[in-house]
Structure formats: C-alpha cells, structure tokens
Tab-separated table of C-alpha atoms in Angstrom:
chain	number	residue	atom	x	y	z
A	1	UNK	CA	-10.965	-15.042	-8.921
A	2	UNK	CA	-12.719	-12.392	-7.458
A	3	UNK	CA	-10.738	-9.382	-5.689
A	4	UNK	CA	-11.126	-7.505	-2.339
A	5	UNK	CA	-14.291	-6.107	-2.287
A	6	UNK	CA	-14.430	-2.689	-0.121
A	7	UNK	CA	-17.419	-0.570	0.813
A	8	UNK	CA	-18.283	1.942	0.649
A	9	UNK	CA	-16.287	3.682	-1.655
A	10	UNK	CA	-16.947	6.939	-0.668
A	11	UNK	CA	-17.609	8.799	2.554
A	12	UNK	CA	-17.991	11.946	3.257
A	13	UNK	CA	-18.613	13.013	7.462
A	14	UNK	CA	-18.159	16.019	9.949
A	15	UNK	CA	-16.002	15.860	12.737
A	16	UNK	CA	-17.166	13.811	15.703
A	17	UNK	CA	-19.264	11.834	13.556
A	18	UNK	CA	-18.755	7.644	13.263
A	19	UNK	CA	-18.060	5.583	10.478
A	20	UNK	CA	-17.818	2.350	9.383
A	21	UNK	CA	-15.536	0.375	6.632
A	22	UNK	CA	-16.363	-2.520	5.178
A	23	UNK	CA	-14.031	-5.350	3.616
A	24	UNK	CA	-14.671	-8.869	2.086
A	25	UNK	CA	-10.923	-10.295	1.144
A	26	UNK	CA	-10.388	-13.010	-1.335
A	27	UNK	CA	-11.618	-16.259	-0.642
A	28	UNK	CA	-9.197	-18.308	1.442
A	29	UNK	CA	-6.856	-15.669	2.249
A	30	UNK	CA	-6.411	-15.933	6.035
A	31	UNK	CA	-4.222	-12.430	6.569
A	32	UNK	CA	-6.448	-9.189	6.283
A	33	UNK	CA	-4.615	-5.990	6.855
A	34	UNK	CA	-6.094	-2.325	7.061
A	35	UNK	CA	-4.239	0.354	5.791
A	36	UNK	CA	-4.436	4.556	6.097
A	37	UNK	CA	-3.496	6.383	3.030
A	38	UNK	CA	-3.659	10.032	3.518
A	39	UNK	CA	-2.892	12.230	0.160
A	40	UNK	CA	0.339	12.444	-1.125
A	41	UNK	CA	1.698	9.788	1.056
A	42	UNK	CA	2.168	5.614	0.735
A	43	UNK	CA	-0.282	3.403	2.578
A	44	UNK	CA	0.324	3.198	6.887
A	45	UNK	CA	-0.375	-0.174	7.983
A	46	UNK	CA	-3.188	0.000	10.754
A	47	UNK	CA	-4.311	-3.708	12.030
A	48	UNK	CA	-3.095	-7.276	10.604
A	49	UNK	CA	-4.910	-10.056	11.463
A	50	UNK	CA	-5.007	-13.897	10.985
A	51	UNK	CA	-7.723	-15.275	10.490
A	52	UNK	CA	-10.194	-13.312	13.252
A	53	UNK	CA	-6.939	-12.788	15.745
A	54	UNK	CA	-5.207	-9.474	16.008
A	55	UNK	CA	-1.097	-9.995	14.477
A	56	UNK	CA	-0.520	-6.287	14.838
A	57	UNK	CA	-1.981	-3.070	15.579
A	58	UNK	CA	0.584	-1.540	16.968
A	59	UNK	CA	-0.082	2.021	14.368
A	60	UNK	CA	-3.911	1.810	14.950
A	61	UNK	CA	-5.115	4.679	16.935
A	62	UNK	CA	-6.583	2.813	19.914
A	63	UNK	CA	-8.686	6.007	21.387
A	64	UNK	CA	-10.748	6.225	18.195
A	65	UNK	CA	-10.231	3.540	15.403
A	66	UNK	CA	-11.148	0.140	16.127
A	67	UNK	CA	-11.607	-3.089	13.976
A	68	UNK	CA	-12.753	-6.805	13.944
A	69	UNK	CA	-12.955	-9.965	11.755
A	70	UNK	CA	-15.735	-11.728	13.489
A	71	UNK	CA	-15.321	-15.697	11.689
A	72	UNK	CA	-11.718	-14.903	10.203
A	73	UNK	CA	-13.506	-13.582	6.807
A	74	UNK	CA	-15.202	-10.404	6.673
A	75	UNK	CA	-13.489	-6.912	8.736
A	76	UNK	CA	-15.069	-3.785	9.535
A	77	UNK	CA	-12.818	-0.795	10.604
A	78	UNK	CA	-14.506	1.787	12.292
A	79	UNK	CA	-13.782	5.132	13.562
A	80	UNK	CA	-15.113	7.350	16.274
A	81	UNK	CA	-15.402	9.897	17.023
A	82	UNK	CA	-13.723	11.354	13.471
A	83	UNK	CA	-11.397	13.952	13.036
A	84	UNK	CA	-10.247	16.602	10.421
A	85	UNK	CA	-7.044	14.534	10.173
A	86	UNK	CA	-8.444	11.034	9.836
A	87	UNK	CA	-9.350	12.398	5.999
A	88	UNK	CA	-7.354	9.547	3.699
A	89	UNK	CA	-8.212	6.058	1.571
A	90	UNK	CA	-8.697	3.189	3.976
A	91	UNK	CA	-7.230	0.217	1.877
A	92	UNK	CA	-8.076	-3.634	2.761
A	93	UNK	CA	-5.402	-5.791	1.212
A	94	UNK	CA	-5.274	-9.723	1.930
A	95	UNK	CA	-3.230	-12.496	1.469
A	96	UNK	CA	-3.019	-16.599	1.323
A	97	UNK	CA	-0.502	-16.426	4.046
A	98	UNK	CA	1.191	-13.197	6.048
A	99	UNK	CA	4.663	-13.733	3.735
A	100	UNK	CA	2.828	-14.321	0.841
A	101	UNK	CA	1.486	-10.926	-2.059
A	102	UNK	CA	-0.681	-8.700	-0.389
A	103	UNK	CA	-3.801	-8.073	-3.164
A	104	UNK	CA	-5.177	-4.315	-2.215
A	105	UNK	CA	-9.475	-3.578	-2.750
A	106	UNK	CA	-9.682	-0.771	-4.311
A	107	UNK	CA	-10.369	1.752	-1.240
A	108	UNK	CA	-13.015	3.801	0.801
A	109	UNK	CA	-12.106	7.501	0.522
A	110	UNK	CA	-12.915	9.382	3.455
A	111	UNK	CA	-13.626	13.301	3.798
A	112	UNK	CA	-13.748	14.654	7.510
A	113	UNK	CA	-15.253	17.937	7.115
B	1	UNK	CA	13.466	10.754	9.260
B	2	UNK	CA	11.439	8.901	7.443
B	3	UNK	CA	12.460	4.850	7.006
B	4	UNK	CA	11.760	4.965	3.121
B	5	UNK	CA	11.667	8.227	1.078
B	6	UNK	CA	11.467	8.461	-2.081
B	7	UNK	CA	10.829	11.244	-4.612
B	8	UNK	CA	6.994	12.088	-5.223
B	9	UNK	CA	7.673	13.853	-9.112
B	10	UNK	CA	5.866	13.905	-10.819
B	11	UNK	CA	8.071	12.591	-13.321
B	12	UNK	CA	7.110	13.390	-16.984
B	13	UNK	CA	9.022	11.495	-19.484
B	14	UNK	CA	7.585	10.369	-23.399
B	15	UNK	CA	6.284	7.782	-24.801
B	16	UNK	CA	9.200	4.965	-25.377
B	17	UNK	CA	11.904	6.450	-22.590
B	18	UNK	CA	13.416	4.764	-20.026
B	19	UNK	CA	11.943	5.363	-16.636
B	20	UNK	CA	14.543	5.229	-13.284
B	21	UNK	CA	12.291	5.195	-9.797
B	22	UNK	CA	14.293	4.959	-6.803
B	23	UNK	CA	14.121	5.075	-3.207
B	24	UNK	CA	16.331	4.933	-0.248
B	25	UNK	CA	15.811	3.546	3.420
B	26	UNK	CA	17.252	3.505	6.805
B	27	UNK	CA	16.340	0.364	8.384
B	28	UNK	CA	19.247	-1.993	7.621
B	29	UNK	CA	16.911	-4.782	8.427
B	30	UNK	CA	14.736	-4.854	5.398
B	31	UNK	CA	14.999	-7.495	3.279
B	32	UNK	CA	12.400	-7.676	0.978
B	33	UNK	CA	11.603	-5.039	-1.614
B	34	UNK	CA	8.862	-4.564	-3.588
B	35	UNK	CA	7.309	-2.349	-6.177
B	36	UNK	CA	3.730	-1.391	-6.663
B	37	UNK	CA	1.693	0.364	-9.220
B	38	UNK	CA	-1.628	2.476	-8.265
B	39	UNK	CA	-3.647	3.929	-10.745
B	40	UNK	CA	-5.206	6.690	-9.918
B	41	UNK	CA	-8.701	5.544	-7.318
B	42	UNK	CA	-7.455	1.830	-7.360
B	43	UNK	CA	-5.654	0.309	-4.498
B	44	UNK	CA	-1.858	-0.467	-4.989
B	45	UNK	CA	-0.614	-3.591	-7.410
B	46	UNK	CA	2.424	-5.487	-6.923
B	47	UNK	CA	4.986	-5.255	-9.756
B	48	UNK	CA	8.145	-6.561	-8.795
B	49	UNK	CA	9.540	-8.590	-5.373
B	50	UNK	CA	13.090	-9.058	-4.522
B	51	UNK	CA	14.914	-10.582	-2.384
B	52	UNK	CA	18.120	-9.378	-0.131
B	53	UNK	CA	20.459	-7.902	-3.061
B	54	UNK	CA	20.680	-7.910	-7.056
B	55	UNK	CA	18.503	-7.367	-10.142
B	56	UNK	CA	15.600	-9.025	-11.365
B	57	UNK	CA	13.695	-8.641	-14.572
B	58	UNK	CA	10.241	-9.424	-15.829
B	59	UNK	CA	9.352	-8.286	-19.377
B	60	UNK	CA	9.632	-4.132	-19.558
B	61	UNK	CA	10.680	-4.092	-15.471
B	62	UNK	CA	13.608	-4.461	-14.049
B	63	UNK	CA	14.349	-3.960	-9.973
B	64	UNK	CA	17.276	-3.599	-8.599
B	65	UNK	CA	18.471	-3.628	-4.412
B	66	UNK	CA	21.927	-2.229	-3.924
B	67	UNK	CA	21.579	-3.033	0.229
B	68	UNK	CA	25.221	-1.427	0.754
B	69	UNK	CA	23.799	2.024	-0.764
B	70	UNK	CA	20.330	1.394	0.991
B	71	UNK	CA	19.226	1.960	-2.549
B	72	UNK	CA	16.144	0.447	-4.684
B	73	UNK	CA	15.520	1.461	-8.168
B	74	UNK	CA	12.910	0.545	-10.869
B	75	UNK	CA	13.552	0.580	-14.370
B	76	UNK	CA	10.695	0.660	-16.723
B	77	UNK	CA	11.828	0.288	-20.293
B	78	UNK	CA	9.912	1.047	-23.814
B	79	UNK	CA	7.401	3.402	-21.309
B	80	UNK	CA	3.802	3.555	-22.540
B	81	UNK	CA	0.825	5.814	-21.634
B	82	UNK	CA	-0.636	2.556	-19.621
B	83	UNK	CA	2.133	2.881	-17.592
B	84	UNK	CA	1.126	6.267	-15.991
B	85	UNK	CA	0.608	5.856	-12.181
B	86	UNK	CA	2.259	6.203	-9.492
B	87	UNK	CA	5.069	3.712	-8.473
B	88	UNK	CA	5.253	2.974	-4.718
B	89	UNK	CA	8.441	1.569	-3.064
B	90	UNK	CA	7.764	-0.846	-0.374
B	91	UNK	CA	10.507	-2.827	2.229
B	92	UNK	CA	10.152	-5.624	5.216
B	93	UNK	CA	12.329	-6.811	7.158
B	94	UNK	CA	10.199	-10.362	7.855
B	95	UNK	CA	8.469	-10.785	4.598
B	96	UNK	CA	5.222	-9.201	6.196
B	97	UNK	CA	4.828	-5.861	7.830
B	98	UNK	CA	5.377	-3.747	4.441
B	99	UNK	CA	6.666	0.105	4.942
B	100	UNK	CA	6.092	2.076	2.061
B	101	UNK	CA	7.298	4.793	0.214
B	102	UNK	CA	5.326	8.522	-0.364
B	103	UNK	CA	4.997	7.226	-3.918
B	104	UNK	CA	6.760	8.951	-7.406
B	105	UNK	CA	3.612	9.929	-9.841
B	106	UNK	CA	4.720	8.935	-13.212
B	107	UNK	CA	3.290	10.525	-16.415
B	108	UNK	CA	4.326	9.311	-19.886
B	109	UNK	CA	3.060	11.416	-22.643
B	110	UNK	CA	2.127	10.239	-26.182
C-alpha cells in the first residue's frame, strides 16, 4: 500500500513570497489533515477535512494560509504572503476514518528567509 | 501552559537499557494516548494507542496512562540503535483532534 505522498520536499522562499504544498493521501482514506511542525516542537494541527469539506481549521492562520481538497482526494496548502515565522515541516497525515491511525507523508520543509 | 509537555532530552542511554519517556497534560478530557516515532526527515509513526487508563504492551513497548497523575510513560525495553528517534506524546479527547507533545530525542549508543 502506498503511503502519503508530499511535494515538494523542500522549499526554500523570502518573505512575502507564495508557496504551495502538495499532498496525495492513501487511497480511500477520506480524513486529510495538515499539520505545522516548527523545530524543536510536536506537529500543530492546521485544517482537517472529510472528504473535500472543512472538519476543522480552527489553528489555520486565515489571513495568510489557506487550503483545499477539490474531489475529496488530493490537498494543496498554500501560504501567502510568507513570513520569517512560517519556517517549519508541513506534514499531510490521512486516515480511513477521523477516529481511525493517522499515517503521516513524510513532509515539505520550508525555509522563510 | 502548555496542554502536553514533555521533556525534549536528548536522552542518551546504551545499547540494551531500558528507556522511560513520559509526558504530562492538563486537559482532563483526553482520552486517548498515543505514541509516535519520527526518524529524523520522516513524518511521525504511530507506536502505541491506549485507551482511558492502564498498560498495554506490544513486543519491546510498553505504554502506560496513569489519568489520576495526568501521566503517560513509554517504556522501551532491550533498546537498539534502530530505535534512535524521537518519541512524540500525543492525547485526544474524541479520538480525533491529536495534541502533541515537543517530542524527547532519543539516542541509544552501540
């Protein structure tokens, strides 16, 4: 069974500049969730949603971030403009169900410079 | 405060020690507890999942939830190299919206 898939895997931007993430969950899994890990700290949840409807996205940083799941398969998260402190992994994790084991792709690391 | 803290080491132990992780929370709502294991430019794996109170075991790992304490711990037993990582701690009160801990780096030497 193939995993989350997540690009790109690295990013590197100035500040003010846009960018987009890219995630392709595991087939059938109806929940997708975005995460913010920023060094040193666990992942922040930033959007759920089921299938292409928004559960929660009550931590996503409305003026700047946004994300969609056009079709209830593939998300893109994007963010604009960037700053400094948006530097962190962005981590797409999804699952059968929303109670069920949240898999995790392996991350798009971000640099704000 | 934070709801979950636990402590981010790094813990250096050798090859063939026991291993204690542990966090503590706030939120007297959680219910579910988890572990996970990231290596290092992976995204997190789930270890262990429990349930309200008690111990569970599976092979090397054992988790424990002592609710009254607000207290998780991880016990990794017969450590290896393969286990270095870092552990991270995570708690939900429904089942669904995780909160995680900063993470403990773990480092077991040869």
């Amino acid at each position: 069974e193939a995993g989350v898939a997540q690009s790109p895997r690295y990013k590197i931007i100035e500040k003010r500049q846009s960018v987009a993430f890219w995630c392709n969950p595991i087939s059938g899994h109806a929940t997708l969730y975005w995460y913010q890990q920023i060094l040193g700290q666990g992942p922040k949840l930033l959007i759920q949603f089921q299938n292409n409807g928004v559960v929660d996205d009550s931590q996503l940083p409305k003026d700047r971030f946004s994300a969609e799941r056009l079709k209830g398969v593939d998300s893109t998260l994007k963010i604009q403009p960037a700053k400094l402190e948006d530097s962190a992994v962005y981590l797409c994790a999804s699952s059968y169900l929303p109670f069920n084991e949240q898999f995790f792709g392996p991350g798009t690391r971000l640099t704000v410079l | 405060q934070k709801e979950v803290e636990q402590d981010p080491g790094p813990l250096s132990v050798p090859e063939g020690a026991i291993v204690s992780l542990n966090c503590t929370y706030s939120n007297s709502a959680f219910q579910y507890f988890m572990w996970y294991r990231q290596y290092s430019r992976k995204g997190p794996e789930l270890l262990m999942y429990t349930y309200s109170s008690g111990n569970k075991e599976d092979g090397r790992f054992t988790a424990q939830v002592d609710k009254s304490s607000k207290y998780i711990s991880l016990f990794i037993r017969d450590s290896q190299p393969s286990d270095s990582a870092t552990y991270l701690c995570a708690m939900s009160a429904n089942g669904n919206k995780l909160v995680f801990g900063a993470g403990t780096i773990l480092r077991v030497k040869s």
